[in-house]
Amino acid sequence: MKQPSLRSLVFLSAGLLSLGAAQAMAASAPATPSSAAMPPGVEQFVFGTLPDGRTVHGYRISSGGHVDMSVIEYGGIITSLKAPDRHGEKADIVLGFNSLEGYLSPAYKKLNPYFGALIGRYGNRIADGRFTLDGKTYQLATNDGPNHLHGGDEGFNQKLWQATPFSSSEGSGVVMRYTSADGEEGYPGELSVEVKYTLTHDDTLAIDYSARTTKATPVNLTQHSYFNLNGEGSGSILDHVMTIDAASYTPVNKTLIPTGEIETVAGTPFDFTQPTPIGARIEADNEQLTRGKGYDHNFVLAREPRPTPEHAARVTSPQSGRVLDVWTTEPGLQFYSGNFLDGSVTGKSGHAYGHRSGLALETQHFPDSPNQSGFPSTILQPGETLESHTVYRFSTED
Ligand code: BGC
């Protein structure tokens, strides 16, 4: 499997746009149908029961390609994604758990890594959990030192989403819906969110986000899967070779809030414009790496969102031959090298998830945008529809 050609990319983008039609059809379908009514390529199962008695369903999705995945209604979490290595041997390449208990356990909540989850309302940090919009100041939870992180005390990662499985000419998947009440976690406006996961026939996971609001509000939606292309639980990702299509990044202060500068990566350990092992410079004497405890930074892909997804990053594993390519319409990419993983939680295959045993590539707007006038705006106005598209493609190389 090679990197997709330009032709297949154009096809992919066109396919993504036509997903809107399937989405409209899915909208009229009943929520959480019984297993008997499942569309081709989707199997429903019970993943667990929340403490308040609500059942959490999961969906196993396969599209006739080489990849299959599972996603659950709690947090919209991708709990499993199996992809073949260069010899055709499949492994689960995302960190996570086999049961709901894993995601609810005190050890997991203490570490709070957001494995595989949908993140909102605001992915990444807002300084001091505060922003001013149309002359009014809003105070959000400060759940990460002095700052607000990933939507607050109970972000979208902990909500029970309503799932509608579907299949279309592109593949099979699930539309996840959640309505966030006006004032939830301190944010203004009722926000209606849809996230569509499509696993296509050619081993692509397309994630299409849309949102509407009743009042002006900041929104920054992302997906928080941790990948290990050698298989989850197999150790560190430092041998993975990374390419990021970004000539600049946003340096941070001591609490990981962008300073507001947009700095060139040239001549720094943040230069991934050429394929470079993640471990090559992660311990370099560099103040930004010290602050992030490794890579935990927003890379600038563009100064504004793009109309169709453009290539953002490529990760390869020399050991397994697995390759992950990322395309997005988003202007930013948070590359997080799993620096806070510390072995305190044990994943689905029984291995503790140690330091840097998974990496996240979070397509997004820049952190703290509501307080940074030089960054692309994250304010959604009533009457507008936020649309954002990200594509993860899995392949192999020799
Ligand atoms: C952040 C990290 C954080 C991790 C888990 C990432 O998106 O950039 O700083 O530790 O999420 O919360």
GROMACS .gro file of N, CA and C in nm, residues 21 34 41 47 142 185 211 237 268 273 336 344 354:
model
   39
   21ALA      N    1  -2.480   1.438   0.238
   21ALA     CA    2  -2.610   1.381   0.199
   21ALA      C    3  -2.643   1.261   0.286
   34SER      N    4  -3.173  -0.162   1.704
   34SER     CA    5  -3.133  -0.292   1.756
   34SER      C    6  -3.036  -0.358   1.657
   41GLY      N    7  -2.161  -0.385   0.748
   41GLY     CA    8  -2.031  -0.337   0.797
   41GLY      C    9  -2.034  -0.286   0.939
   47PHE      N   10  -2.123  -0.228   2.549
   47PHE     CA   11  -1.987  -0.209   2.602
   47PHE      C   12  -1.988  -0.204   2.754
  142THR      N   13  -1.120   2.547   3.571
  142THR     CA   14  -0.974   2.538   3.553
  142THR      C   15  -0.935   2.397   3.599
  185GLU      N   16  -2.064   2.369   3.136
  185GLU     CA   17  -1.922   2.397   3.162
  185GLU      C   18  -1.889   2.546   3.149
  211ALA      N   19  -2.126   2.163   1.380
  211ALA     CA   20  -2.185   2.215   1.503
  211ALA      C   21  -2.262   2.342   1.473
  237ILE      N   22   0.693   0.510   2.153
  237ILE     CA   23   0.674   0.552   2.013
  237ILE      C   24   0.796   0.632   1.962
  268THR      N   25   1.526   2.400   1.471
  268THR     CA   26   1.483   2.361   1.606
  268THR      C   27   1.441   2.213   1.604
  273THR      N   28   0.972   1.883   0.894
  273THR     CA   29   0.938   1.896   0.752
  273THR      C   30   1.004   1.783   0.671
  336TYR      N   31   0.129   1.555   2.036
  336TYR     CA   32   0.152   1.525   2.177
  336TYR      C   33   0.220   1.388   2.186
  344SER      N   34   0.065   0.414   3.498
  344SER     CA   35  -0.035   0.397   3.605
  344SER      C   36  -0.165   0.334   3.556
  354GLY      N   37   0.321   0.298   2.946
  354GLY     CA   38   0.432   0.374   3.001
  354GLY      C   39   0.455   0.506   2.929
   0.00000   0.00000   0.00000
